[in-house]
Amino acid sequence: MKRLFLFIGCLSLGLYTASCDKYLDIEPEGKIIPKSTDDYRKLITTAYFAYPRHKALTTIRTDEVQVPVMDNSDFAEIRDVFVYNDQSPSDGTREYGYQDLYKVIFYANQTINDGTGTMQTGDTKEQLLGEAHALRAMAYFDLVNFFAKPYDPATAVTEPGIVILNEVDLDNKRPKSTVAEVYNQIHADIDAAKSKLKVTTYDAGMNYRFSKLALFALEARVNLYQKKFEAAIVSAESALAIKNTLQNLNADTKESVAHFKSVESIMNLEDVFKTSYKSFVFASEELKTSYDQTNDLRYTSSFDDLDGNLVLVKTGNGDTKISFRTAELYFIKAEAYIFLNQLDQATATLEPIIENRYKAEAVTARVEQLKSFDQTAYKKYILEERFREFAFEGQRWFDLRRLDQKKIVHKLGNEEFTLQQNDPRYTLPFPRKARENNPNL
């Protein structure tokens, strides 16, 4: 009966997919219920590759992009994203991965709930359970940052978040948990993963998986978004103690910092930009002018100038997959120090970034500029510097949500589409099909 329940639950959760993975089918039909560590490695690998490639869509919403032409066939699937038409998008509009994230959670749940009792005891079992907890934490983190308001310590205990679904639920009409409850679940999974993960780092090509290093990076990001600045510093330092390498753009521009083999790569699960979009989605004038085009080496290593359009080369290349890289750890530490008003520590943290991103002759002046900032100026600078560092990596939308819900104007031909300052559309609505299936959303 339990296996039949598992199978039906899979069909219920996979609302928009043709079928579940073969490892979730029932034995009487000749398929396999996962039991061994090999079975569960296949299952958790399925979970990793089910993780949605949705960061490109958030980039399309930001001030990073412009679309000077409209006659590309791929544009139809992102037009409503670009113009902020979230309430009545066309049927062909790409979705943000809501259902896929819950599919990832489903696979993680099966590993955690059933694998605990069926896998043979040992380090391999513990590693798999740790990865499942970490992956579930990451999926919940993305969901709550897409479909709920940004974390605010003053309102998180009452602000509605998303549904926590840690068990198969045939009805699946649960009410939303609060933002605070979702973050508590994320931390519970991170803590569980800490107690189980055995692998400190994975080699390039295998580091789409969670390791101890990747888990600390996730924890640092989560703590930063919660404004837990001391905790964010501790988590970032724990990760940097394992790996702190930065790519020196003065010497090494052959590979993107977002390449899965980059010296900065921590975890390369997500393909953060779609290759076909690069032919008609270009860097915005605002992003272009934010760079010191003479001295900032990120400008020429990230973009090519083609007939006046700044074409992306940094991501969207198939082998540029990225979820976490070491530069983000430095930025997390620096931002936390800034908000704690420990500005000297922030400057010391950012100096390696400056040295590896700017021409050598410009480094001293840049560092002196940092030393001149008061806290207000430094807060503005760190957001601008993240704009440049993480351009087209899928981080800008989340940064704007939590730090500066600015007005953004997108132009399409002779029309303008405006996301107002503090616009409610900085929080995405739940997909229509999800609301139809669960009236509590």
JSON list of N, CA, C and O in Angstrom, two decimals, residues 5-55:
[
{"chain": "A", "resi": 5, "resn": "PHE", "atom": "N", "xyz": [0.77, 4.26, -2.70]},
{"chain": "A", "resi": 5, "resn": "PHE", "atom": "CA", "xyz": [0.62, 5.64, -2.26]},
{"chain": "A", "resi": 5, "resn": "PHE", "atom": "C", "xyz": [1.72, 6.52, -2.81]},
{"chain": "A", "resi": 5, "resn": "PHE", "atom": "O", "xyz": [1.51, 7.63, -3.28]},
{"chain": "A", "resi": 6, "resn": "LEU", "atom": "N", "xyz": [2.95, 5.98, -2.80]},
{"chain": "A", "resi": 6, "resn": "LEU", "atom": "CA", "xyz": [4.09, 6.69, -3.35]},
{"chain": "A", "resi": 6, "resn": "LEU", "atom": "C", "xyz": [3.90, 6.99, -4.82]},
{"chain": "A", "resi": 6, "resn": "LEU", "atom": "O", "xyz": [4.13, 8.10, -5.29]},
{"chain": "A", "resi": 7, "resn": "PHE", "atom": "N", "xyz": [3.45, 6.01, -5.56]},
{"chain": "A", "resi": 7, "resn": "PHE", "atom": "CA", "xyz": [3.28, 6.16, -7.00]},
{"chain": "A", "resi": 7, "resn": "PHE", "atom": "C", "xyz": [2.20, 7.18, -7.33]},
{"chain": "A", "resi": 7, "resn": "PHE", "atom": "O", "xyz": [2.38, 8.07, -8.16]},
{"chain": "A", "resi": 8, "resn": "ILE", "atom": "N", "xyz": [1.04, 7.07, -6.65]},
{"chain": "A", "resi": 8, "resn": "ILE", "atom": "CA", "xyz": [-0.05, 8.02, -6.90]},
{"chain": "A", "resi": 8, "resn": "ILE", "atom": "C", "xyz": [0.38, 9.43, -6.52]},
{"chain": "A", "resi": 8, "resn": "ILE", "atom": "O", "xyz": [0.10, 10.40, -7.20]},
{"chain": "A", "resi": 9, "resn": "GLY", "atom": "N", "xyz": [1.11, 9.52, -5.40]},
{"chain": "A", "resi": 9, "resn": "GLY", "atom": "CA", "xyz": [1.59, 10.83, -4.98]},
{"chain": "A", "resi": 9, "resn": "GLY", "atom": "C", "xyz": [2.50, 11.45, -6.00]},
{"chain": "A", "resi": 9, "resn": "GLY", "atom": "O", "xyz": [2.48, 12.65, -6.24]},
{"chain": "A", "resi": 10, "resn": "CYS", "atom": "N", "xyz": [3.31, 10.64, -6.64]},
{"chain": "A", "resi": 10, "resn": "CYS", "atom": "CA", "xyz": [4.20, 11.13, -7.69]},
{"chain": "A", "resi": 10, "resn": "CYS", "atom": "C", "xyz": [3.40, 11.71, -8.84]},
{"chain": "A", "resi": 10, "resn": "CYS", "atom": "O", "xyz": [3.69, 12.78, -9.34]},
{"chain": "A", "resi": 11, "resn": "LEU", "atom": "N", "xyz": [2.36, 11.00, -9.24]},
{"chain": "A", "resi": 11, "resn": "LEU", "atom": "CA", "xyz": [1.52, 11.50, -10.33]},
{"chain": "A", "resi": 11, "resn": "LEU", "atom": "C", "xyz": [0.82, 12.78, -9.93]},
{"chain": "A", "resi": 11, "resn": "LEU", "atom": "O", "xyz": [0.66, 13.71, -10.71]},
{"chain": "A", "resi": 12, "resn": "SER", "atom": "N", "xyz": [0.39, 12.85, -8.66]},
{"chain": "A", "resi": 12, "resn": "SER", "atom": "CA", "xyz": [-0.31, 14.04, -8.18]},
{"chain": "A", "resi": 12, "resn": "SER", "atom": "C", "xyz": [0.60, 15.24, -8.18]},
{"chain": "A", "resi": 12, "resn": "SER", "atom": "O", "xyz": [0.21, 16.34, -8.57]},
{"chain": "A", "resi": 13, "resn": "LEU", "atom": "N", "xyz": [1.85, 15.05, -7.74]},
{"chain": "A", "resi": 13, "resn": "LEU", "atom": "CA", "xyz": [2.77, 16.17, -7.65]},
{"chain": "A", "resi": 13, "resn": "LEU", "atom": "C", "xyz": [3.28, 16.57, -9.02]},
{"chain": "A", "resi": 13, "resn": "LEU", "atom": "O", "xyz": [3.48, 17.74, -9.30]},
{"chain": "A", "resi": 14, "resn": "GLY", "atom": "N", "xyz": [3.46, 15.63, -9.91]},
{"chain": "A", "resi": 14, "resn": "GLY", "atom": "CA", "xyz": [3.99, 15.96, -11.23]},
{"chain": "A", "resi": 14, "resn": "GLY", "atom": "C", "xyz": [2.90, 16.43, -12.16]},
{"chain": "A", "resi": 14, "resn": "GLY", "atom": "O", "xyz": [2.70, 15.87, -13.23]},
{"chain": "A", "resi": 15, "resn": "LEU", "atom": "N", "xyz": [2.19, 17.49, -11.78]},
{"chain": "A", "resi": 15, "resn": "LEU", "atom": "CA", "xyz": [0.98, 17.93, -12.46]},
{"chain": "A", "resi": 15, "resn": "LEU", "atom": "C", "xyz": [1.18, 18.19, -13.94]},
{"chain": "A", "resi": 15, "resn": "LEU", "atom": "O", "xyz": [0.29, 17.97, -14.75]},
{"chain": "A", "resi": 16, "resn": "TYR", "atom": "N", "xyz": [2.35, 18.70, -14.30]},
{"chain": "A", "resi": 16, "resn": "TYR", "atom": "CA", "xyz": [2.54, 19.12, -15.68]},
{"chain": "A", "resi": 16, "resn": "TYR", "atom": "C", "xyz": [3.55, 18.25, -16.41]},
{"chain": "A", "resi": 16, "resn": "TYR", "atom": "O", "xyz": [4.00, 18.59, -17.49]},
{"chain": "A", "resi": 17, "resn": "THR", "atom": "N", "xyz": [3.95, 17.14, -15.81]},
{"chain": "A", "resi": 17, "resn": "THR", "atom": "CA", "xyz": [4.94, 16.29, -16.46]},
{"chain": "A", "resi": 17, "resn": "THR", "atom": "C", "xyz": [4.28, 15.00, -16.90]},
{"chain": "A", "resi": 17, "resn": "THR", "atom": "O", "xyz": [3.28, 14.56, -16.36]},
{"chain": "A", "resi": 18, "resn": "ALA", "atom": "N", "xyz": [4.86, 14.39, -17.90]},
{"chain": "A", "resi": 18, "resn": "ALA", "atom": "CA", "xyz": [4.26, 13.19, -18.47]},
{"chain": "A", "resi": 18, "resn": "ALA", "atom": "C", "xyz": [4.30, 12.03, -17.49]},
{"chain": "A", "resi": 18, "resn": "ALA", "atom": "O", "xyz": [3.36, 11.26, -17.38]},
{"chain": "A", "resi": 19, "resn": "SER", "atom": "N", "xyz": [5.39, 11.88, -16.78]},
{"chain": "A", "resi": 19, "resn": "SER", "atom": "CA", "xyz": [5.50, 10.78, -15.83]},
{"chain": "A", "resi": 19, "resn": "SER", "atom": "C", "xyz": [6.62, 11.07, -14.87]},
{"chain": "A", "resi": 19, "resn": "SER", "atom": "O", "xyz": [7.43, 11.95, -15.08]},
{"chain": "A", "resi": 20, "resn": "CYS", "atom": "N", "xyz": [6.66, 10.29, -13.78]},
{"chain": "A", "resi": 20, "resn": "CYS", "atom": "CA", "xyz": [7.76, 10.42, -12.84]},
{"chain": "A", "resi": 20, "resn": "CYS", "atom": "C", "xyz": [8.92, 9.54, -13.28]},
{"chain": "A", "resi": 20, "resn": "CYS", "atom": "O", "xyz": [8.79, 8.69, -14.14]},
{"chain": "A", "resi": 21, "resn": "ASP", "atom": "N", "xyz": [10.05, 9.77, -12.64]},
{"chain": "A", "resi": 21, "resn": "ASP", "atom": "CA", "xyz": [11.21, 8.96, -12.93]},
{"chain": "A", "resi": 21, "resn": "ASP", "atom": "C", "xyz": [10.94, 7.49, -12.66]},
{"chain": "A", "resi": 21, "resn": "ASP", "atom": "O", "xyz": [10.18, 7.14, -11.77]},
{"chain": "A", "resi": 22, "resn": "LYS", "atom": "N", "xyz": [11.60, 6.62, -13.44]},
{"chain": "A", "resi": 22, "resn": "LYS", "atom": "CA", "xyz": [11.32, 5.19, -13.31]},
{"chain": "A", "resi": 22, "resn": "LYS", "atom": "C", "xyz": [11.60, 4.66, -11.91]},
{"chain": "A", "resi": 22, "resn": "LYS", "atom": "O", "xyz": [11.02, 3.68, -11.47]},
{"chain": "A", "resi": 23, "resn": "TYR", "atom": "N", "xyz": [12.46, 5.35, -11.17]},
{"chain": "A", "resi": 23, "resn": "TYR", "atom": "CA", "xyz": [12.80, 4.88, -9.84]},
{"chain": "A", "resi": 23, "resn": "TYR", "atom": "C", "xyz": [11.68, 5.14, -8.84]},
{"chain": "A", "resi": 23, "resn": "TYR", "atom": "O", "xyz": [11.77, 4.74, -7.69]},
{"chain": "A", "resi": 24, "resn": "LEU", "atom": "N", "xyz": [10.62, 5.83, -9.27]},
{"chain": "A", "resi": 24, "resn": "LEU", "atom": "CA", "xyz": [9.51, 6.11, -8.37]},
{"chain": "A", "resi": 24, "resn": "LEU", "atom": "C", "xyz": [8.29, 5.29, -8.73]},
{"chain": "A", "resi": 24, "resn": "LEU", "atom": "O", "xyz": [7.22, 5.49, -8.18]},
{"chain": "A", "resi": 25, "resn": "ASP", "atom": "N", "xyz": [8.40, 4.40, -9.66]},
{"chain": "A", "resi": 25, "resn": "ASP", "atom": "CA", "xyz": [7.25, 3.58, -10.06]},
{"chain": "A", "resi": 25, "resn": "ASP", "atom": "C", "xyz": [7.09, 2.41, -9.08]},
{"chain": "A", "resi": 25, "resn": "ASP", "atom": "O", "xyz": [7.90, 2.23, -8.16]},
{"chain": "A", "resi": 26, "resn": "ILE", "atom": "N", "xyz": [6.06, 1.59, -9.28]},
{"chain": "A", "resi": 26, "resn": "ILE", "atom": "CA", "xyz": [5.77, 0.51, -8.34]},
{"chain": "A", "resi": 26, "resn": "ILE", "atom": "C", "xyz": [6.34, -0.81, -8.85]},
{"chain": "A", "resi": 26, "resn": "ILE", "atom": "O", "xyz": [6.38, -1.08, -10.04]},
{"chain": "A", "resi": 27, "resn": "GLU", "atom": "N", "xyz": [6.78, -1.63, -7.93]},
{"chain": "A", "resi": 27, "resn": "GLU", "atom": "CA", "xyz": [7.43, -2.89, -8.29]},
{"chain": "A", "resi": 27, "resn": "GLU", "atom": "C", "xyz": [6.53, -3.85, -9.06]},
{"chain": "A", "resi": 27, "resn": "GLU", "atom": "O", "xyz": [7.02, -4.50, -9.99]},
{"chain": "A", "resi": 28, "resn": "PRO", "atom": "N", "xyz": [5.22, -3.96, -8.76]},
{"chain": "A", "resi": 28, "resn": "PRO", "atom": "CA", "xyz": [4.41, -4.93, -9.50]},
{"chain": "A", "resi": 28, "resn": "PRO", "atom": "C", "xyz": [4.40, -4.71, -11.00]},
{"chain": "A", "resi": 28, "resn": "PRO", "atom": "O", "xyz": [4.10, -5.61, -11.76]},
{"chain": "A", "resi": 29, "resn": "GLU", "atom": "N", "xyz": [4.73, -3.50, -11.47]},
{"chain": "A", "resi": 29, "resn": "GLU", "atom": "CA", "xyz": [4.75, -3.25, -12.90]},
{"chain": "A", "resi": 29, "resn": "GLU", "atom": "C", "xyz": [6.16, -3.46, -13.48]},
{"chain": "A", "resi": 29, "resn": "GLU", "atom": "O", "xyz": [6.44, -3.06, -14.59]},
{"chain": "A", "resi": 30, "resn": "GLY", "atom": "N", "xyz": [7.03, -4.05, -12.69]},
{"chain": "A", "resi": 30, "resn": "GLY", "atom": "CA", "xyz": [8.35, -4.38, -13.20]},
{"chain": "A", "resi": 30, "resn": "GLY", "atom": "C", "xyz": [9.36, -3.26, -13.08]},
{"chain": "A", "resi": 30, "resn": "GLY", "atom": "O", "xyz": [10.45, -3.35, -13.62]},
{"chain": "A", "resi": 31, "resn": "LYS", "atom": "N", "xyz": [9.02, -2.18, -12.39]},
{"chain": "A", "resi": 31, "resn": "LYS", "atom": "CA", "xyz": [9.95, -1.07, -12.22]},
{"chain": "A", "resi": 31, "resn": "LYS", "atom": "C", "xyz": [10.64, -1.19, -10.86]},
{"chain": "A", "resi": 31, "resn": "LYS", "atom": "O", "xyz": [10.45, -2.16, -10.13]},
{"chain": "A", "resi": 32, "resn": "ILE", "atom": "N", "xyz": [11.43, -0.21, -10.52]},
{"chain": "A", "resi": 32, "resn": "ILE", "atom": "CA", "xyz": [12.29, -0.31, -9.36]},
{"chain": "A", "resi": 32, "resn": "ILE", "atom": "C", "xyz": [11.89, 0.71, -8.29]},
{"chain": "A", "resi": 32, "resn": "ILE", "atom": "O", "xyz": [11.74, 1.89, -8.58]},
{"chain": "A", "resi": 33, "resn": "ILE", "atom": "N", "xyz": [11.73, 0.24, -7.07]},
{"chain": "A", "resi": 33, "resn": "ILE", "atom": "CA", "xyz": [11.64, 1.12, -5.92]},
{"chain": "A", "resi": 33, "resn": "ILE", "atom": "C", "xyz": [13.06, 1.28, -5.38]},
{"chain": "A", "resi": 33, "resn": "ILE", "atom": "O", "xyz": [13.76, 0.28, -5.19]},
{"chain": "A", "resi": 34, "resn": "PRO", "atom": "N", "xyz": [13.56, 2.49, -5.17]},
{"chain": "A", "resi": 34, "resn": "PRO", "atom": "CA", "xyz": [14.94, 2.64, -4.72]},
{"chain": "A", "resi": 34, "resn": "PRO", "atom": "C", "xyz": [15.15, 2.01, -3.35]},
{"chain": "A", "resi": 34, "resn": "PRO", "atom": "O", "xyz": [14.34, 2.19, -2.44]},
{"chain": "A", "resi": 35, "resn": "LYS", "atom": "N", "xyz": [16.24, 1.29, -3.23]},
{"chain": "A", "resi": 35, "resn": "LYS", "atom": "CA", "xyz": [16.57, 0.63, -1.96]},
{"chain": "A", "resi": 35, "resn": "LYS", "atom": "C", "xyz": [18.05, 0.81, -1.62]},
{"chain": "A", "resi": 35, "resn": "LYS", "atom": "O", "xyz": [18.40, 1.15, -0.51]},
{"chain": "A", "resi": 36, "resn": "SER", "atom": "N", "xyz": [18.91, 0.56, -2.60]},
{"chain": "A", "resi": 36, "resn": "SER", "atom": "CA", "xyz": [20.34, 0.61, -2.35]},
{"chain": "A", "resi": 36, "resn": "SER", "atom": "C", "xyz": [20.86, 2.04, -2.50]},
{"chain": "A", "resi": 36, "resn": "SER", "atom": "O", "xyz": [20.17, 2.92, -3.02]},
{"chain": "A", "resi": 37, "resn": "THR", "atom": "N", "xyz": [22.10, 2.24, -2.08]},
{"chain": "A", "resi": 37, "resn": "THR", "atom": "CA", "xyz": [22.71, 3.56, -2.27]},
{"chain": "A", "resi": 37, "resn": "THR", "atom": "C", "xyz": [22.86, 3.88, -3.76]},
{"chain": "A", "resi": 37, "resn": "THR", "atom": "O", "xyz": [22.73, 5.05, -4.15]},
{"chain": "A", "resi": 38, "resn": "ASP", "atom": "N", "xyz": [23.08, 2.89, -4.59]},
{"chain": "A", "resi": 38, "resn": "ASP", "atom": "CA", "xyz": [23.16, 3.14, -6.04]},
{"chain": "A", "resi": 38, "resn": "ASP", "atom": "C", "xyz": [21.81, 3.63, -6.57]},
{"chain": "A", "resi": 38, "resn": "ASP", "atom": "O", "xyz": [21.75, 4.55, -7.39]},
{"chain": "A", "resi": 39, "resn": "ASP", "atom": "N", "xyz": [20.74, 3.00, -6.10]},
{"chain": "A", "resi": 39, "resn": "ASP", "atom": "CA", "xyz": [19.40, 3.44, -6.51]},
{"chain": "A", "resi": 39, "resn": "ASP", "atom": "C", "xyz": [19.17, 4.89, -6.11]},
{"chain": "A", "resi": 39, "resn": "ASP", "atom": "O", "xyz": [18.64, 5.70, -6.89]},
{"chain": "A", "resi": 40, "resn": "TYR", "atom": "N", "xyz": [19.54, 5.21, -4.89]},
{"chain": "A", "resi": 40, "resn": "TYR", "atom": "CA", "xyz": [19.27, 6.57, -4.40]},
{"chain": "A", "resi": 40, "resn": "TYR", "atom": "C", "xyz": [20.21, 7.60, -5.02]},
{"chain": "A", "resi": 40, "resn": "TYR", "atom": "O", "xyz": [19.84, 8.77, -5.17]},
{"chain": "A", "resi": 41, "resn": "ARG", "atom": "N", "xyz": [21.41, 7.19, -5.41]},
{"chain": "A", "resi": 41, "resn": "ARG", "atom": "CA", "xyz": [22.25, 8.12, -6.17]},
{"chain": "A", "resi": 41, "resn": "ARG", "atom": "C", "xyz": [21.60, 8.46, -7.49]},
{"chain": "A", "resi": 41, "resn": "ARG", "atom": "O", "xyz": [21.60, 9.62, -7.92]},
{"chain": "A", "resi": 42, "resn": "LYS", "atom": "N", "xyz": [21.00, 7.48, -8.15]},
{"chain": "A", "resi": 42, "resn": "LYS", "atom": "CA", "xyz": [20.28, 7.75, -9.40]},
{"chain": "A", "resi": 42, "resn": "LYS", "atom": "C", "xyz": [19.08, 8.66, -9.15]},
{"chain": "A", "resi": 42, "resn": "LYS", "atom": "O", "xyz": [18.79, 9.57, -9.94]},
{"chain": "A", "resi": 43, "resn": "LEU", "atom": "N", "xyz": [18.40, 8.44, -8.04]},
{"chain": "A", "resi": 43, "resn": "LEU", "atom": "CA", "xyz": [17.24, 9.27, -7.72]},
{"chain": "A", "resi": 43, "resn": "LEU", "atom": "C", "xyz": [17.65, 10.70, -7.45]},
{"chain": "A", "resi": 43, "resn": "LEU", "atom": "O", "xyz": [17.03, 11.64, -7.98]},
{"chain": "A", "resi": 44, "resn": "ILE", "atom": "N", "xyz": [18.68, 10.91, -6.65]},
{"chain": "A", "resi": 44, "resn": "ILE", "atom": "CA", "xyz": [19.08, 12.27, -6.31]},
{"chain": "A", "resi": 44, "resn": "ILE", "atom": "C", "xyz": [19.71, 12.96, -7.52]},
{"chain": "A", "resi": 44, "resn": "ILE", "atom": "O", "xyz": [19.60, 14.18, -7.70]},
{"chain": "A", "resi": 45, "resn": "THR", "atom": "N", "xyz": [20.32, 12.18, -8.42]},
{"chain": "A", "resi": 45, "resn": "THR", "atom": "CA", "xyz": [20.82, 12.76, -9.68]},
{"chain": "A", "resi": 45, "resn": "THR", "atom": "C", "xyz": [19.65, 13.26, -10.52]},
{"chain": "A", "resi": 45, "resn": "THR", "atom": "O", "xyz": [19.72, 14.32, -11.14]},
{"chain": "A", "resi": 46, "resn": "THR", "atom": "N", "xyz": [18.57, 12.49, -10.55]},
{"chain": "A", "resi": 46, "resn": "THR", "atom": "CA", "xyz": [17.36, 12.94, -11.22]},
{"chain": "A", "resi": 46, "resn": "THR", "atom": "C", "xyz": [16.86, 14.25, -10.62]},
{"chain": "A", "resi": 46, "resn": "THR", "atom": "O", "xyz": [16.43, 15.16, -11.33]},
{"chain": "A", "resi": 47, "resn": "ALA", "atom": "N", "xyz": [16.94, 14.37, -9.30]},
{"chain": "A", "resi": 47, "resn": "ALA", "atom": "CA", "xyz": [16.52, 15.60, -8.62]},
{"chain": "A", "resi": 47, "resn": "ALA", "atom": "C", "xyz": [17.38, 16.79, -9.06]},
{"chain": "A", "resi": 47, "resn": "ALA", "atom": "O", "xyz": [16.87, 17.87, -9.35]},
{"chain": "A", "resi": 48, "resn": "TYR", "atom": "N", "xyz": [18.70, 16.58, -9.11]},
{"chain": "A", "resi": 48, "resn": "TYR", "atom": "CA", "xyz": [19.58, 17.66, -9.56]},
{"chain": "A", "resi": 48, "resn": "TYR", "atom": "C", "xyz": [19.21, 18.13, -10.96]},
{"chain": "A", "resi": 48, "resn": "TYR", "atom": "O", "xyz": [19.13, 19.34, -11.23]},
{"chain": "A", "resi": 49, "resn": "PHE", "atom": "N", "xyz": [19.01, 17.18, -11.86]},
{"chain": "A", "resi": 49, "resn": "PHE", "atom": "CA", "xyz": [18.77, 17.56, -13.25]},
{"chain": "A", "resi": 49, "resn": "PHE", "atom": "C", "xyz": [17.33, 18.01, -13.49]},
{"chain": "A", "resi": 49, "resn": "PHE", "atom": "O", "xyz": [17.02, 18.53, -14.57]},
{"chain": "A", "resi": 50, "resn": "ALA", "atom": "N", "xyz": [16.47, 17.85, -12.49]},
{"chain": "A", "resi": 50, "resn": "ALA", "atom": "CA", "xyz": [15.13, 18.43, -12.55]},
{"chain": "A", "resi": 50, "resn": "ALA", "atom": "C", "xyz": [15.14, 19.89, -12.12]},
{"chain": "A", "resi": 50, "resn": "ALA", "atom": "O", "xyz": [14.16, 20.60, -12.32]},
{"chain": "A", "resi": 51, "resn": "TYR", "atom": "N", "xyz": [16.27, 20.33, -11.53]},
{"chain": "A", "resi": 51, "resn": "TYR", "atom": "CA", "xyz": [16.31, 21.71, -11.03]},
{"chain": "A", "resi": 51, "resn": "TYR", "atom": "C", "xyz": [16.12, 22.68, -12.20]},
{"chain": "A", "resi": 51, "resn": "TYR", "atom": "O", "xyz": [16.82, 22.58, -13.21]},
{"chain": "A", "resi": 52, "resn": "PRO", "atom": "N", "xyz": [15.17, 23.59, -12.08]},
{"chain": "A", "resi": 52, "resn": "PRO", "atom": "CA", "xyz": [14.83, 24.43, -13.25]},
{"chain": "A", "resi": 52, "resn": "PRO", "atom": "C", "xyz": [15.93, 25.42, -13.62]},
{"chain": "A", "resi": 52, "resn": "PRO", "atom": "O", "xyz": [16.67, 25.89, -12.77]},
{"chain": "A", "resi": 53, "resn": "ARG", "atom": "N", "xyz": [16.00, 25.70, -14.89]},
{"chain": "A", "resi": 53, "resn": "ARG", "atom": "CA", "xyz": [16.92, 26.73, -15.42]},
{"chain": "A", "resi": 53, "resn": "ARG", "atom": "C", "xyz": [16.14, 28.02, -15.57]},
{"chain": "A", "resi": 53, "resn": "ARG", "atom": "O", "xyz": [15.85, 28.47, -16.67]},
{"chain": "A", "resi": 54, "resn": "HIS", "atom": "N", "xyz": [15.77, 28.62, -14.45]},
{"chain": "A", "resi": 54, "resn": "HIS", "atom": "CA", "xyz": [14.84, 29.75, -14.48]},
{"chain": "A", "resi": 54, "resn": "HIS", "atom": "C", "xyz": [15.50, 31.10, -14.17]},
{"chain": "A", "resi": 54, "resn": "HIS", "atom": "O", "xyz": [14.83, 32.13, -14.20]},
{"chain": "A", "resi": 55, "resn": "LYS", "atom": "N", "xyz": [16.79, 31.11, -13.88]},
{"chain": "A", "resi": 55, "resn": "LYS", "atom": "CA", "xyz": [17.44, 32.37, -13.54]},
{"chain": "A", "resi": 55, "resn": "LYS", "atom": "C", "xyz": [17.46, 33.34, -14.72]},
{"chain": "A", "resi": 55, "resn": "LYS", "atom": "O", "xyz": [17.47, 34.55, -14.54]}
]
